[in-house]
Short mmCIF file of C-alpha atoms in Angstrom, two decimals:
data_model
loop_
_atom_site.label_atom_id
_atom_site.label_comp_id
_atom_site.label_asym_id
_atom_site.label_seq_id
_atom_site.Cartn_x
_atom_site.Cartn_y
_atom_site.Cartn_z
CA UNK A 1 0.00 0.00 0.00
CA UNK A 2 1.36 3.43 -0.90
CA UNK A 3 1.38 6.11 1.76
CA UNK A 4 1.82 9.85 1.81
CA UNK A 5 1.59 12.44 4.57
CA UNK A 6 2.74 15.93 5.40
CA UNK A 7 6.08 14.40 6.40
CA UNK A 8 8.00 11.13 6.04
CA UNK A 9 6.28 8.08 7.50
CA UNK A 10 7.65 4.54 7.10
CA UNK A 11 4.74 2.18 6.36
CA UNK A 12 4.81 -1.58 6.68
CA UNK A 13 6.34 -3.22 3.63
CA UNK A 14 3.53 -5.79 3.57
CA UNK A 15 0.86 -3.41 2.29
CA UNK A 16 -0.64 -3.33 -1.19
CA UNK A 17 -3.60 -1.36 -2.49
CA UNK A 18 -4.75 2.26 -2.83
CA UNK A 19 -2.83 5.25 -1.53
CA UNK A 20 -3.82 6.92 1.73
CA UNK A 21 -2.81 10.39 2.83
CA UNK A 22 -2.50 11.08 6.54
CA UNK A 23 -2.34 14.43 8.31
CA UNK A 24 0.60 14.83 10.64
CA UNK A 25 -0.28 16.83 13.77
CA UNK A 26 1.25 17.47 17.20
CA UNK A 27 -0.70 17.21 20.45
CA UNK A 28 1.15 18.76 23.38
CA UNK A 29 4.50 17.85 21.84
CA UNK A 30 3.53 14.31 20.77
CA UNK A 31 3.43 13.52 17.05
CA UNK A 32 0.29 11.85 15.69
CA UNK A 33 -1.12 10.84 12.32
CA UNK A 34 -4.81 11.36 11.54
CA UNK A 35 -5.98 8.45 9.39
CA UNK A 36 -8.94 8.90 6.98
CA UNK A 37 -10.70 6.00 8.74
CA UNK A 38 -11.02 8.11 11.90
CA UNK A 39 -8.19 6.34 13.73
CA UNK A 40 -5.20 8.15 15.23
CA UNK A 41 -1.70 6.66 15.12
CA UNK A 42 1.14 7.67 17.44
CA UNK A 43 4.34 6.54 15.67
CA UNK A 44 6.74 6.92 18.62
CA UNK A 45 4.43 4.88 20.86
CA UNK A 46 3.40 2.48 18.07
CA UNK A 47 -0.17 2.93 19.27
CA UNK A 48 -3.36 3.08 17.23
CA UNK A 49 -6.35 4.83 18.80
CA UNK A 50 -10.00 4.43 17.83
CA UNK A 51 -13.04 5.80 19.61
CA UNK A 52 -16.75 5.07 19.81
CA UNK A 53 -16.94 1.89 17.76
CA UNK A 54 -20.39 1.11 19.20
CA UNK A 55 -20.11 -2.56 18.24
CA UNK A 56 -23.40 -4.51 18.29
CA UNK A 57 -25.41 -1.30 17.92
CA UNK A 58 -27.87 -3.05 15.63
CA UNK A 59 -28.31 -5.90 18.12
CA UNK A 60 -28.87 -3.42 20.96
CA UNK A 61 -31.63 -1.69 18.99
CA UNK A 62 -33.17 -5.05 18.10
CA UNK A 63 -33.38 -5.98 21.77
CA UNK A 64 -35.46 -2.82 22.24
CA UNK A 65 -37.73 -3.64 19.32
CA UNK A 66 -36.19 -1.26 16.74
CA UNK A 67 -34.69 -3.14 13.83
CA UNK A 68 -31.55 -1.88 12.10
CA UNK A 69 -29.58 -3.69 9.39
CA UNK A 70 -27.47 -6.29 11.28
CA UNK A 71 -24.23 -5.55 9.49
CA UNK A 72 -22.64 -2.86 11.66
CA UNK A 73 -20.35 -5.09 13.72
CA UNK A 74 -18.86 -6.92 10.74
CA UNK A 75 -18.35 -3.61 8.91
CA UNK A 76 -16.59 -2.16 11.94
CA UNK A 77 -14.32 -5.18 12.31
CA UNK A 78 -13.37 -5.05 8.63
CA UNK A 79 -12.46 -1.35 8.92
CA UNK A 80 -10.49 -2.01 12.11
CA UNK A 81 -8.58 -4.84 10.42
CA UNK A 82 -7.69 -2.55 7.52
CA UNK A 83 -6.38 0.31 9.63
CA UNK A 84 -4.37 -2.07 11.83
CA UNK A 85 -2.84 -3.53 8.67
CA UNK A 86 -1.93 -0.03 7.46
CA UNK A 87 -0.05 0.97 10.62
CA UNK A 88 0.96 -2.37 12.21
CA UNK A 89 0.78 -1.00 15.79
CA UNK A 90 2.05 -2.77 18.88
CA UNK A 91 -0.81 -1.31 20.93
CA UNK A 92 -4.43 -0.59 20.10
CA UNK A 93 -6.45 1.71 22.37
CA UNK A 94 -10.24 1.85 22.17
CA UNK A 95 -11.26 5.17 23.68
CA UNK A 96 -14.62 4.15 25.16
CA UNK A 97 -18.01 2.98 23.88
CA UNK A 98 -16.37 -0.01 22.23
CA UNK A 99 -19.79 -1.65 22.53
CA UNK A 100 -23.11 0.11 22.24
CA UNK A 101 -24.47 -1.15 25.57
CA UNK A 102 -23.54 -3.13 28.66
CA UNK A 103 -24.70 -6.44 27.15
CA UNK A 104 -23.06 -6.11 23.75
CA UNK A 105 -19.78 -7.84 24.56
CA UNK A 106 -21.37 -10.73 26.47
CA UNK A 107 -24.05 -11.39 23.83
CA UNK A 108 -21.86 -10.94 20.74
CA UNK A 109 -22.21 -14.01 18.45
CA UNK A 110 -19.35 -16.50 18.57
CA UNK A 111 -18.45 -15.82 14.93
CA UNK A 112 -17.95 -12.12 15.66
CA UNK A 113 -16.01 -12.88 18.85
CA UNK A 114 -13.64 -15.19 16.98
CA UNK A 115 -12.98 -12.52 14.39
CA UNK A 116 -12.33 -9.90 17.06
CA UNK A 117 -10.01 -12.30 18.87
CA UNK A 118 -8.10 -12.68 15.61
CA UNK A 119 -7.79 -8.92 15.19
CA UNK A 120 -6.43 -8.59 18.73
CA UNK A 121 -3.97 -11.47 18.52
CA UNK A 122 -0.32 -10.46 18.89
CA UNK A 123 -1.05 -6.89 20.01
CA UNK A 124 -1.65 -5.17 23.32
CA UNK A 125 -5.28 -4.00 23.51
CA UNK A 126 -6.41 -1.34 25.96
CA UNK A 127 -10.04 -0.39 26.58
CA UNK A 128 -11.14 2.90 28.10
CA UNK A 129 -14.54 2.60 29.77
CA UNK A 130 -17.29 4.64 28.13
CA UNK A 131 -20.76 5.76 29.13
CA UNK A 132 -22.29 3.02 26.96
CA UNK A 133 -20.01 0.25 28.24
CA UNK A 134 -19.00 1.29 31.79
CA UNK A 135 -18.54 -2.35 32.86
CA UNK A 136 -15.84 -3.03 30.29
CA UNK A 137 -15.70 -5.81 27.70
CA UNK A 138 -16.70 -9.35 28.65
CA UNK A 139 -14.30 -12.24 28.01
CA UNK A 140 -12.01 -10.35 25.66
CA UNK A 141 -8.25 -10.13 26.10
CA UNK A 142 -6.77 -6.78 27.00
CA UNK A 143 -6.85 -4.33 29.88
CA UNK A 144 -9.58 -1.86 30.84
CA UNK A 145 -9.30 1.46 32.67
CA UNK A 146 -11.23 4.69 33.08
CA UNK A 147 -8.20 6.87 32.24
CA UNK A 148 -4.78 6.20 30.70
CA UNK A 149 -1.72 8.44 31.09
CA UNK A 150 1.12 7.97 28.61
CA UNK A 151 4.06 10.20 27.61
CA UNK A 152 2.38 13.43 28.69
CA UNK A 153 -0.99 12.54 27.16
CA UNK A 154 -4.21 11.70 29.00
CA UNK A 155 -6.73 9.40 27.33
CA UNK A 156 -10.33 9.31 28.53
CA UNK A 157 -13.74 8.80 27.00
CA UNK A 158 -15.50 12.06 27.89
CA UNK A 159 -13.56 15.33 27.59
CA UNK A 160 -13.09 17.11 30.88
CA UNK A 161 -13.97 20.84 31.02
CA UNK A 162 -10.86 21.56 33.09
CA UNK A 163 -8.50 19.05 31.51
CA UNK A 164 -4.77 19.67 31.57
CA UNK A 165 -3.04 19.99 28.17
CA UNK A 166 -2.54 16.72 26.34
CA UNK A 167 -6.04 15.26 26.69
CA UNK A 168 -7.31 12.97 23.92
CA UNK A 169 -10.98 12.08 24.28
CA UNK A 170 -13.99 10.84 22.33
CA UNK A 171 -17.70 10.73 23.18
CA UNK A 172 -18.81 13.87 21.33
CA UNK A 173 -18.42 12.50 17.77
CA UNK A 174 -17.23 15.86 16.31
CA UNK A 175 -18.15 16.80 12.77
CA UNK A 176 -17.78 19.91 10.63
CA UNK A 177 -19.03 21.34 7.35
CA UNK A 178 -17.24 23.01 4.46
CA UNK A 179 -18.68 24.72 1.42
CA UNK A 180 -17.49 23.43 -1.93
CA UNK A 181 -18.65 23.77 -5.49
CA UNK A 182 -22.09 22.28 -5.60
CA UNK A 183 -22.93 22.80 -1.96
CA UNK A 184 -21.96 22.11 1.62
CA UNK A 185 -20.30 18.87 2.73
CA UNK A 186 -20.51 17.63 6.31
CA UNK A 187 -17.97 15.09 7.56
CA UNK A 188 -16.75 13.59 10.85
CA UNK A 189 -13.51 15.17 11.98
CA UNK A 190 -10.64 15.21 14.43
CA UNK A 191 -10.94 18.46 16.37
CA UNK A 192 -7.82 19.93 17.95
CA UNK A 193 -6.22 23.19 19.00
CA UNK A 194 -2.84 21.52 19.64
CA UNK A 195 -3.47 21.15 23.38
CA UNK A 196 -6.50 18.85 23.30
CA UNK A 197 -7.90 16.50 20.66
CA UNK A 198 -11.39 15.02 20.37
CA UNK A 199 -11.64 11.93 18.19
CA UNK A 200 -14.30 11.27 15.56
CA UNK A 201 -16.50 8.24 16.05
CA UNK A 202 -15.05 5.17 14.34
CA UNK A 203 -18.46 3.50 14.42
CA UNK A 204 -20.94 3.51 11.57
CA UNK A 205 -24.38 5.05 12.23
CA UNK A 206 -22.79 7.07 15.06
CA UNK A 207 -23.93 10.54 14.05
CA UNK A 208 -22.02 13.62 15.15
CA UNK A 209 -22.03 17.01 16.85
CA UNK A 210 -21.03 20.18 15.05
CA UNK A 211 -18.09 22.09 16.51
CA UNK A 212 -20.51 24.92 17.32
CA UNK A 213 -22.70 22.63 19.43
CA UNK A 214 -23.06 23.75 23.05
CA UNK A 215 -21.33 20.55 24.22
CA UNK A 216 -18.14 21.81 22.52
CA UNK A 217 -18.18 25.24 24.16
CA UNK A 218 -15.12 25.98 26.26
CA UNK A 219 -13.18 22.90 25.15
CA UNK A 220 -10.90 24.60 22.61
CA UNK A 221 -9.07 27.81 21.90
CA UNK A 222 -11.14 28.68 18.82
CA UNK A 223 -8.33 30.83 17.41
CA UNK A 224 -6.16 27.70 17.14
CA UNK A 225 -8.88 25.13 16.45
CA UNK A 226 -8.60 23.03 13.29
CA UNK A 227 -11.02 20.42 11.99
CA UNK A 228 -9.32 17.51 10.23
CA UNK A 229 -12.21 16.16 8.16
CA UNK A 230 -12.33 12.54 7.06
CA UNK A 231 -12.25 11.93 3.31
CA UNK A 232 -12.37 8.65 1.45
CA UNK A 233 -8.58 8.28 1.33
CA UNK A 234 -7.20 11.49 2.82
CA UNK A 235 -7.71 14.12 5.51
CA UNK A 236 -8.89 17.67 4.75
CA UNK A 237 -7.69 20.18 7.33
CA UNK A 238 -9.73 23.37 7.74
CA UNK A 239 -9.28 26.12 10.32
CA UNK A 240 -12.34 26.73 12.45
CA UNK A 241 -12.90 30.21 11.03
CA UNK A 242 -13.12 28.80 7.50
CA UNK A 243 -15.79 26.20 8.25
CA UNK A 244 -19.31 26.59 6.95
CA UNK A 245 -21.63 28.15 9.51
#
């Protein structure tokens, strides 16, 4: 697979397929690559970060009597396999809401569990507890915690209003809009001012909150805020002041 970025990045030699372009950013002095899938890769730590997968969302809705197409979990696992193959990390961190509800991990079909076990094999998996899955993940390898501190960064599910610099969080599913020829395009995005980063949801059917939503107020220095929007095979970086209102 061919790779490009805003700086040199040595990909695994095993890859073949289409080219991907990553956006190289720095969060509180730590280098990171924004992947078009919505994953974040920290090269120095060899750690891949995903947030808000919401696995078994369709099954959770079905248990409540609302039927959704039952393909979300397999689609998520396929995307996770692909991004792991691109970056070949030693660690994978799921930043909360790995499953859509408390029962999702325990009730996941054996076929799905076997595939997830295969994805996790040979790597260190870390799970941050989210508001949808506060009890952790049932019978899956890996470690769970409410907060992780690593190399000056703090990883948690919900952003803290008074967080110290270096926080990477999820939960809010940030998205942003840009005006192009033919109209306005709305996409999930990484949102960061260089001191804090909020991850886009990796999960399908997750929805999103605009950066002007009241839940985002006070989280960023708007003069430094950039939205790194997810494209099909690249990231589009737009300063907050240039986003569509």
